[in-house]
Amino acid sequence: MSVGRITLWPMSTTAAVEAIDLVKHFGDTHAVDGVSFVVPEGTVLGLLGPNGAGKTTLVRMLTTLSVPTSGTGRVAGHDIVREPIQVRRSMGLTGQAATVDELLTGRENLKLIGALYGLPRAYVREATERLFDRFDLTYAADRQAKTYSGGMRRRLDLAVSLLAAPPILFLDEPTTGLDPHSRSGLWAVLRELVDEGTTLVLTTQYLEEADHLADEIVVVDKGTVIAAGTPTQLKDQAGRASVVVTLTHAADVDAAADLMRAHSPEVHVERSSRRLTAQAGGLSDMTRIAAVFEASGIELDDLGLARPSLDDVFLHLTGRRAEAQPGAETATDASTDATPEGATP
Amino acid sequence: MTAVRSQPTTLSPTERPPISPPSLLRAASTIVWRNLIHIRRMPEMLLDVTVQSVMFVLLFAYVFGGAIAVDGSNYREFLLPGIMVQTMVFSSAVVAMGLTSDLQKGFVDRFKSLPVPRPAVLVGRSISSLIHSSIGIAVMAVTGLLIGWRIRNGVVDGVLAFLLLLLFGFAMIWLGIWVGSLMRTVEAVQGFMFTIMFPLTFVANTFVPTESMPAWLRAISEWNPVSALTQACRELWGNGLPAPADAAWPLQHAVTVSIGWSFLLTAIFAPLAVAAFRRRSRD
């Protein structure tokens, strides 16, 4: 279980975004209750949590849409409460619902936002061509956005957010409601942006998405941070890894189970699939078990180390599954195979 | 998302374009531009001030009109100013629905994330609503001219009456912004606005002379701001007699009183509207 301890936020780099004890109450509801984190320049922070955890409220405060009840934050070094205009100049926001203007054409949407930024017309024209080309929207540039598919709207929304080339981009559930194909396409675009040096702060309910994109993950539940770290750190925290062995011959199952019990107290046997799972501390346990099988002459199809998924992490932290929230848009999510086995860490 | 190109166009943050946040006026006019495109793309948005109003004119002029006696004028001339005032009152519903829709669809959020003076949304929305209602007034005027309505007291008074309508429309817009900021859905706004607009425009001298109403209702009607404005337009355009001697005080001084009402209503609703919009946009 030893991935070299990476310091959570290396202090040497400059912070692009900081949340400093942010609090937001709506009447008696404590939507956000004292959240702090730091996002170094050029990295991706994933805010992970179920519906209603406070992720959107956090993003709304950091992007100056919502005024914190207390606490503050900094975006590109500017205070979100005292210097909102500076903050707005330094960041782009892609909100939860694609906020493109449906009655305007794609091109007009960019023209509108360009005029509101006060960008030179020539730049807006040039940037529109470039962004539409990059997001494969050129063929639809002069069509009203209401004729766009969900994925096209998200891309247009992202193009709008990128028009002023912000060094920091906030994305609130960027892929919610997208089909898996559009989702992976959007992920590719986001990674390109990171490669170019953009700092991303994204919220998501999808563990897979956080795992895939984020350098650091902050897990939020009921308005507070319940865990933070790299995806690997969080997985380590959730529980131990296990060694999974698949035998070539069903006849070897009992002998193999005995062998493994000698090294691990808990061995789970699935006779039908010739699969044995043993609790393990990490890589060293795996190599030891591999050596034992090598010596025993029992033939193996496969041997590997299974780490807990972020889904297990969430379950471990909150006692609930992350994606089984009522009303959550998980219909398109292919998470059905990632379920109950190992549900109790 | 098949073909998100992986060509090497960069958006390197070091090469940012110059951002020069627009003035309130420039931002507002950009929003007016956008709202007018909406009207052009969805001309049915204008139905309320065009087809519906024309139907009202025809309905009242030809169906009810024969049964309504008006002293010193024919009913169609009496009716036209009333319908125009009704159109202006409905400005508030227009602005409220537009604003709620922008709030609901996230346009206001998008706007708030930009380095733009925040009142620009409201200013832009007000101006485009006034344009919207003015289109209605123009349609009314043409319809009126076709069925016998005339401006009989000269250009100056004629124009003054139109200005009074716009001034009142401005006051109504603040009412609309207030309601639009308080309500969550366009449907709710529509339901609420029509519930208050109908009594407001019907319990008045807009469609019938107030003299025939029971005393208590007549008093309410004659103190209704809508009545003073209607009376003012009738007097300025020469569409009918001055208010009867026993009419309430506001009708005796219709022009002055309607200006007064416009200012008073603006003074009441503008602060409420701005406060409600601010509160709504803080969260």
Short mmCIF file of N, CA, C and O in Angstrom, two decimals, chain A residues 241-325:
data_model
loop_
_atom_site.label_atom_id
_atom_site.label_comp_id
_atom_site.label_asym_id
_atom_site.label_seq_id
_atom_site.Cartn_x
_atom_site.Cartn_y
_atom_site.Cartn_z
N ALA A 241 -5.93 -3.40 -0.51
CA ALA A 241 -6.01 -4.00 -1.83
C ALA A 241 -6.21 -5.50 -1.67
O ALA A 241 -6.11 -6.04 -0.58
N SER A 242 -6.52 -6.17 -2.74
CA SER A 242 -6.61 -7.62 -2.66
C SER A 242 -5.92 -8.25 -3.88
O SER A 242 -5.83 -7.62 -4.93
N VAL A 243 -5.42 -9.47 -3.65
CA VAL A 243 -4.80 -10.21 -4.75
C VAL A 243 -5.87 -11.12 -5.33
O VAL A 243 -6.56 -11.83 -4.61
N VAL A 244 -6.04 -11.06 -6.63
CA VAL A 244 -7.05 -11.88 -7.29
C VAL A 244 -6.34 -12.88 -8.19
O VAL A 244 -5.53 -12.51 -9.03
N VAL A 245 -6.66 -14.15 -7.97
CA VAL A 245 -6.01 -15.22 -8.73
C VAL A 245 -7.07 -15.98 -9.52
O VAL A 245 -8.12 -16.33 -8.97
N THR A 246 -6.83 -16.19 -10.80
CA THR A 246 -7.75 -17.02 -11.58
C THR A 246 -7.00 -18.29 -12.02
O THR A 246 -5.93 -18.20 -12.62
N LEU A 247 -7.57 -19.43 -11.64
CA LEU A 247 -6.89 -20.70 -11.91
C LEU A 247 -7.24 -21.20 -13.30
O LEU A 247 -8.30 -20.90 -13.84
N THR A 248 -6.32 -22.01 -13.84
CA THR A 248 -6.58 -22.61 -15.14
C THR A 248 -7.50 -23.82 -15.00
O THR A 248 -8.39 -24.03 -15.80
N HIS A 249 -7.30 -24.62 -13.93
CA HIS A 249 -8.08 -25.85 -13.76
C HIS A 249 -8.94 -25.77 -12.50
O HIS A 249 -8.42 -25.47 -11.42
N ALA A 250 -10.22 -26.09 -12.65
CA ALA A 250 -11.14 -26.04 -11.52
C ALA A 250 -10.71 -27.00 -10.41
O ALA A 250 -10.95 -26.77 -9.23
N ALA A 251 -10.05 -28.07 -10.77
CA ALA A 251 -9.65 -29.09 -9.78
C ALA A 251 -8.66 -28.56 -8.76
O ALA A 251 -8.52 -29.10 -7.67
N ASP A 252 -7.97 -27.47 -9.10
CA ASP A 252 -6.94 -26.93 -8.22
C ASP A 252 -7.49 -26.00 -7.14
O ASP A 252 -6.73 -25.51 -6.30
N VAL A 253 -8.81 -25.72 -7.18
CA VAL A 253 -9.35 -24.67 -6.31
C VAL A 253 -9.03 -24.90 -4.83
O VAL A 253 -8.53 -24.01 -4.15
N ASP A 254 -9.26 -26.11 -4.34
CA ASP A 254 -9.05 -26.33 -2.91
C ASP A 254 -7.58 -26.20 -2.51
O ASP A 254 -7.26 -25.56 -1.51
N ALA A 255 -6.71 -26.78 -3.34
CA ALA A 255 -5.29 -26.69 -3.04
C ALA A 255 -4.82 -25.23 -3.06
O ALA A 255 -4.07 -24.79 -2.18
N ALA A 256 -5.32 -24.49 -4.04
CA ALA A 256 -4.92 -23.10 -4.15
C ALA A 256 -5.42 -22.29 -2.95
O ALA A 256 -4.70 -21.45 -2.40
N ALA A 257 -6.66 -22.58 -2.51
CA ALA A 257 -7.21 -21.87 -1.36
C ALA A 257 -6.36 -22.12 -0.13
O ALA A 257 -6.07 -21.20 0.64
N ASP A 258 -5.91 -23.38 0.06
CA ASP A 258 -5.06 -23.70 1.21
C ASP A 258 -3.75 -22.92 1.16
O ASP A 258 -3.29 -22.37 2.16
N LEU A 259 -3.17 -22.89 -0.04
CA LEU A 259 -1.91 -22.16 -0.21
C LEU A 259 -2.07 -20.69 0.18
O LEU A 259 -1.23 -20.12 0.87
N MET A 260 -3.16 -20.12 -0.30
CA MET A 260 -3.34 -18.69 -0.05
C MET A 260 -3.66 -18.39 1.40
O MET A 260 -3.24 -17.38 1.96
N ARG A 261 -4.38 -19.32 2.06
CA ARG A 261 -4.73 -19.11 3.47
C ARG A 261 -3.48 -19.05 4.34
O ARG A 261 -3.47 -18.40 5.38
N ALA A 262 -2.44 -19.71 3.88
CA ALA A 262 -1.20 -19.68 4.64
C ALA A 262 -0.57 -18.29 4.65
O ALA A 262 0.24 -17.96 5.49
N HIS A 263 -1.00 -17.45 3.71
CA HIS A 263 -0.39 -16.11 3.61
C HIS A 263 -1.36 -14.98 3.93
O HIS A 263 -0.95 -13.86 4.17
N SER A 264 -2.64 -15.30 3.88
CA SER A 264 -3.61 -14.24 4.11
C SER A 264 -4.77 -14.82 4.90
O SER A 264 -5.23 -15.92 4.61
N PRO A 265 -5.21 -14.13 5.93
CA PRO A 265 -6.25 -14.68 6.80
C PRO A 265 -7.59 -14.85 6.09
O PRO A 265 -8.37 -15.71 6.42
N GLU A 266 -7.85 -14.00 5.12
CA GLU A 266 -9.18 -14.02 4.51
C GLU A 266 -9.07 -14.37 3.04
O GLU A 266 -8.48 -13.63 2.28
N VAL A 267 -9.65 -15.47 2.66
CA VAL A 267 -9.63 -15.84 1.25
C VAL A 267 -11.06 -16.11 0.79
O VAL A 267 -11.80 -16.85 1.44
N HIS A 268 -11.41 -15.47 -0.29
CA HIS A 268 -12.75 -15.63 -0.82
C HIS A 268 -12.68 -16.49 -2.08
O HIS A 268 -11.88 -16.22 -2.97
N VAL A 269 -13.49 -17.54 -2.12
CA VAL A 269 -13.41 -18.49 -3.23
C VAL A 269 -14.66 -18.41 -4.09
O VAL A 269 -15.78 -18.49 -3.58
N GLU A 270 -14.45 -18.24 -5.38
CA GLU A 270 -15.57 -18.31 -6.31
C GLU A 270 -15.32 -19.50 -7.21
O GLU A 270 -14.58 -19.41 -8.19
N ARG A 271 -15.95 -20.62 -6.85
CA ARG A 271 -15.63 -21.87 -7.50
C ARG A 271 -15.97 -21.85 -9.00
O ARG A 271 -15.18 -22.29 -9.82
N SER A 272 -17.11 -21.32 -9.31
CA SER A 272 -17.57 -21.38 -10.70
C SER A 272 -16.63 -20.65 -11.65
O SER A 272 -16.41 -21.08 -12.78
N SER A 273 -16.08 -19.53 -11.19
CA SER A 273 -15.20 -18.78 -12.09
C SER A 273 -13.72 -19.08 -11.81
O SER A 273 -12.84 -18.42 -12.37
N ARG A 274 -13.47 -20.05 -10.92
CA ARG A 274 -12.11 -20.45 -10.55
C ARG A 274 -11.30 -19.25 -10.06
O ARG A 274 -10.13 -19.10 -10.36
N ARG A 275 -11.99 -18.38 -9.30
CA ARG A 275 -11.32 -17.16 -8.88
C ARG A 275 -11.20 -17.11 -7.36
O ARG A 275 -12.17 -17.37 -6.65
N LEU A 276 -10.02 -16.75 -6.89
CA LEU A 276 -9.78 -16.63 -5.46
C LEU A 276 -9.30 -15.22 -5.15
O LEU A 276 -8.45 -14.69 -5.85
N THR A 277 -9.86 -14.65 -4.10
CA THR A 277 -9.47 -13.30 -3.73
C THR A 277 -8.96 -13.30 -2.30
O THR A 277 -9.62 -13.84 -1.41
N ALA A 278 -7.79 -12.72 -2.09
CA ALA A 278 -7.23 -12.67 -0.74
C ALA A 278 -6.90 -11.23 -0.38
O ALA A 278 -6.43 -10.47 -1.22
N GLN A 279 -7.17 -10.88 0.86
CA GLN A 279 -6.78 -9.55 1.33
C GLN A 279 -5.27 -9.44 1.24
O GLN A 279 -4.56 -10.39 1.56
N ALA A 280 -4.81 -8.26 0.81
CA ALA A 280 -3.37 -8.10 0.67
C ALA A 280 -2.97 -6.71 1.10
O ALA A 280 -3.78 -5.79 1.07
N GLY A 281 -1.73 -6.60 1.51
CA GLY A 281 -1.24 -5.29 1.92
C GLY A 281 -0.82 -4.45 0.73
O GLY A 281 -0.95 -3.24 0.74
N GLY A 282 -0.35 -5.08 -0.31
CA GLY A 282 0.11 -4.31 -1.45
C GLY A 282 0.91 -5.17 -2.40
O GLY A 282 0.78 -6.40 -2.42
N LEU A 283 1.75 -4.50 -3.16
CA LEU A 283 2.51 -5.20 -4.20
C LEU A 283 3.35 -6.36 -3.66
O LEU A 283 3.46 -7.41 -4.28
N SER A 284 3.93 -6.16 -2.48
CA SER A 284 4.83 -7.19 -1.94
C SER A 284 4.07 -8.49 -1.69
O SER A 284 4.56 -9.58 -1.97
N ASP A 285 2.83 -8.37 -1.20
CA ASP A 285 2.01 -9.56 -0.99
C ASP A 285 1.74 -10.26 -2.31
O ASP A 285 1.72 -11.49 -2.38
N MET A 286 1.52 -9.44 -3.33
CA MET A 286 1.21 -10.05 -4.61
C MET A 286 2.40 -10.86 -5.13
O MET A 286 2.23 -12.00 -5.57
N THR A 287 3.58 -10.27 -5.04
CA THR A 287 4.76 -11.00 -5.55
C THR A 287 5.00 -12.26 -4.73
O THR A 287 5.39 -13.30 -5.25
N ARG A 288 4.74 -12.20 -3.41
CA ARG A 288 4.95 -13.38 -2.57
C ARG A 288 3.99 -14.50 -3.00
O ARG A 288 4.39 -15.63 -3.18
N ILE A 289 2.70 -14.12 -3.19
CA ILE A 289 1.72 -15.14 -3.59
C ILE A 289 2.06 -15.69 -4.97
O ILE A 289 1.96 -16.91 -5.22
N ALA A 290 2.56 -14.83 -5.84
CA ALA A 290 2.95 -15.29 -7.18
C ALA A 290 4.05 -16.33 -7.07
O ALA A 290 4.01 -17.37 -7.75
N ALA A 291 5.01 -16.07 -6.18
CA ALA A 291 6.14 -17.00 -6.00
C ALA A 291 5.64 -18.34 -5.47
O ALA A 291 6.10 -19.41 -5.90
N VAL A 292 4.68 -18.27 -4.54
CA VAL A 292 4.14 -19.50 -3.95
C VAL A 292 3.50 -20.37 -5.03
O VAL A 292 3.71 -21.58 -5.09
N PHE A 293 2.72 -19.73 -5.89
CA PHE A 293 2.07 -20.50 -6.95
C PHE A 293 3.09 -21.07 -7.94
O PHE A 293 2.96 -22.19 -8.41
N GLU A 294 4.06 -20.26 -8.23
CA GLU A 294 5.13 -20.68 -9.12
C GLU A 294 5.74 -21.99 -8.61
O GLU A 294 5.88 -22.98 -9.34
N ALA A 295 6.03 -22.00 -7.31
CA ALA A 295 6.67 -23.16 -6.69
C ALA A 295 5.73 -24.36 -6.65
O ALA A 295 6.18 -25.52 -6.74
N SER A 296 4.42 -24.11 -6.51
CA SER A 296 3.47 -25.21 -6.33
C SER A 296 3.13 -25.92 -7.62
O SER A 296 2.63 -27.03 -7.61
N GLY A 297 3.38 -25.28 -8.74
CA GLY A 297 3.05 -25.90 -10.01
C GLY A 297 1.59 -25.78 -10.41
O GLY A 297 1.18 -26.35 -11.40
N ILE A 298 0.78 -25.07 -9.61
CA ILE A 298 -0.62 -24.86 -9.99
C ILE A 298 -0.66 -23.83 -11.12
O ILE A 298 -0.05 -22.78 -11.02
N GLU A 299 -1.38 -24.18 -12.19
CA GLU A 299 -1.40 -23.28 -13.35
C GLU A 299 -2.39 -22.14 -13.16
O GLU A 299 -3.53 -22.35 -12.73
N LEU A 300 -1.95 -20.95 -13.53
CA LEU A 300 -2.80 -19.77 -13.37
C LEU A 300 -3.14 -19.14 -14.72
O LEU A 300 -2.29 -19.09 -15.61
N ASP A 301 -4.37 -18.64 -14.82
CA ASP A 301 -4.72 -17.83 -15.99
C ASP A 301 -4.31 -16.40 -15.75
O ASP A 301 -3.90 -15.69 -16.65
N ASP A 302 -4.48 -15.97 -14.53
CA ASP A 302 -4.29 -14.54 -14.26
C ASP A 302 -3.99 -14.33 -12.80
O ASP A 302 -4.48 -15.07 -11.93
N LEU A 303 -3.17 -13.34 -12.53
CA LEU A 303 -2.92 -12.96 -11.15
C LEU A 303 -2.75 -11.44 -11.11
O LEU A 303 -2.04 -10.87 -11.93
N GLY A 304 -3.45 -10.79 -10.21
CA GLY A 304 -3.34 -9.33 -10.20
C GLY A 304 -3.72 -8.72 -8.87
O GLY A 304 -4.25 -9.40 -7.98
N LEU A 305 -3.42 -7.44 -8.77
CA LEU A 305 -3.73 -6.70 -7.55
C LEU A 305 -4.94 -5.81 -7.85
O LEU A 305 -4.92 -5.04 -8.81
N ALA A 306 -5.99 -5.95 -7.04
CA ALA A 306 -7.17 -5.10 -7.25
C ALA A 306 -7.23 -4.05 -6.14
O ALA A 306 -7.23 -4.38 -4.97
N ARG A 307 -7.22 -2.81 -6.58
CA ARG A 307 -7.35 -1.74 -5.59
C ARG A 307 -8.81 -1.36 -5.50
O ARG A 307 -9.54 -1.46 -6.47
N PRO A 308 -9.23 -0.84 -4.35
CA PRO A 308 -10.62 -0.41 -4.25
C PRO A 308 -10.87 0.76 -5.21
O PRO A 308 -9.99 1.58 -5.43
N SER A 309 -12.04 0.79 -5.80
CA SER A 309 -12.36 1.89 -6.71
C SER A 309 -12.76 3.10 -5.88
O SER A 309 -12.99 3.00 -4.68
N LEU A 310 -12.88 4.24 -6.56
CA LEU A 310 -13.31 5.42 -5.84
C LEU A 310 -14.73 5.25 -5.31
O LEU A 310 -15.12 5.85 -4.33
N ASP A 311 -15.47 4.38 -5.98
CA ASP A 311 -16.81 4.09 -5.49
C ASP A 311 -16.73 3.46 -4.10
O ASP A 311 -17.48 3.82 -3.19
N ASP A 312 -15.78 2.54 -3.94
CA ASP A 312 -15.57 1.94 -2.61
C ASP A 312 -15.13 3.00 -1.62
O ASP A 312 -15.50 2.97 -0.45
N VAL A 313 -14.30 3.93 -2.11
CA VAL A 313 -13.82 5.00 -1.24
C VAL A 313 -15.00 5.79 -0.70
O VAL A 313 -15.10 6.06 0.49
N PHE A 314 -15.90 6.11 -1.60
CA PHE A 314 -17.03 6.92 -1.19
C PHE A 314 -17.89 6.17 -0.18
O PHE A 314 -18.32 6.71 0.83
N LEU A 315 -18.10 4.91 -0.47
CA LEU A 315 -18.90 4.08 0.43
C LEU A 315 -18.24 4.02 1.80
O LEU A 315 -18.89 4.15 2.84
N HIS A 316 -16.93 3.85 1.78
CA HIS A 316 -16.18 3.77 3.01
C HIS A 316 -16.30 5.07 3.83
O HIS A 316 -16.45 5.05 5.03
N LEU A 317 -16.26 6.19 3.11
CA LEU A 317 -16.26 7.49 3.79
C LEU A 317 -17.64 7.88 4.31
O LEU A 317 -17.77 8.51 5.34
N THR A 318 -18.66 7.54 3.55
CA THR A 318 -19.99 8.07 3.88
C THR A 318 -20.99 7.00 4.26
O THR A 318 -22.05 7.31 4.76
N GLY A 319 -20.65 5.76 3.98
CA GLY A 319 -21.63 4.71 4.23
C GLY A 319 -22.70 4.63 3.15
O GLY A 319 -23.64 3.89 3.26
N ARG A 320 -22.57 5.48 2.11
CA ARG A 320 -23.54 5.41 1.02
C ARG A 320 -22.79 5.25 -0.29
O ARG A 320 -21.63 5.63 -0.41
N ARG A 321 -23.47 4.73 -1.26
CA ARG A 321 -22.85 4.68 -2.59
C ARG A 321 -23.01 6.05 -3.24
O ARG A 321 -24.03 6.69 -3.11
N ALA A 322 -21.99 6.46 -3.95
CA ALA A 322 -21.99 7.82 -4.50
C ALA A 322 -23.01 7.99 -5.60
O ALA A 322 -23.61 9.04 -5.75
N GLU A 323 -23.21 6.97 -6.40
CA GLU A 323 -23.99 7.18 -7.60
C GLU A 323 -25.42 6.70 -7.48
O GLU A 323 -26.16 6.70 -8.44
N ALA A 324 -25.80 6.31 -6.30
CA ALA A 324 -27.16 5.82 -6.13
C ALA A 324 -28.06 6.87 -5.50
O ALA A 324 -29.02 6.56 -4.83
N GLN A 325 -27.69 8.14 -5.69
CA GLN A 325 -28.51 9.20 -5.12
C GLN A 325 -29.83 9.28 -5.87
O GLN A 325 -29.87 9.23 -7.08
#
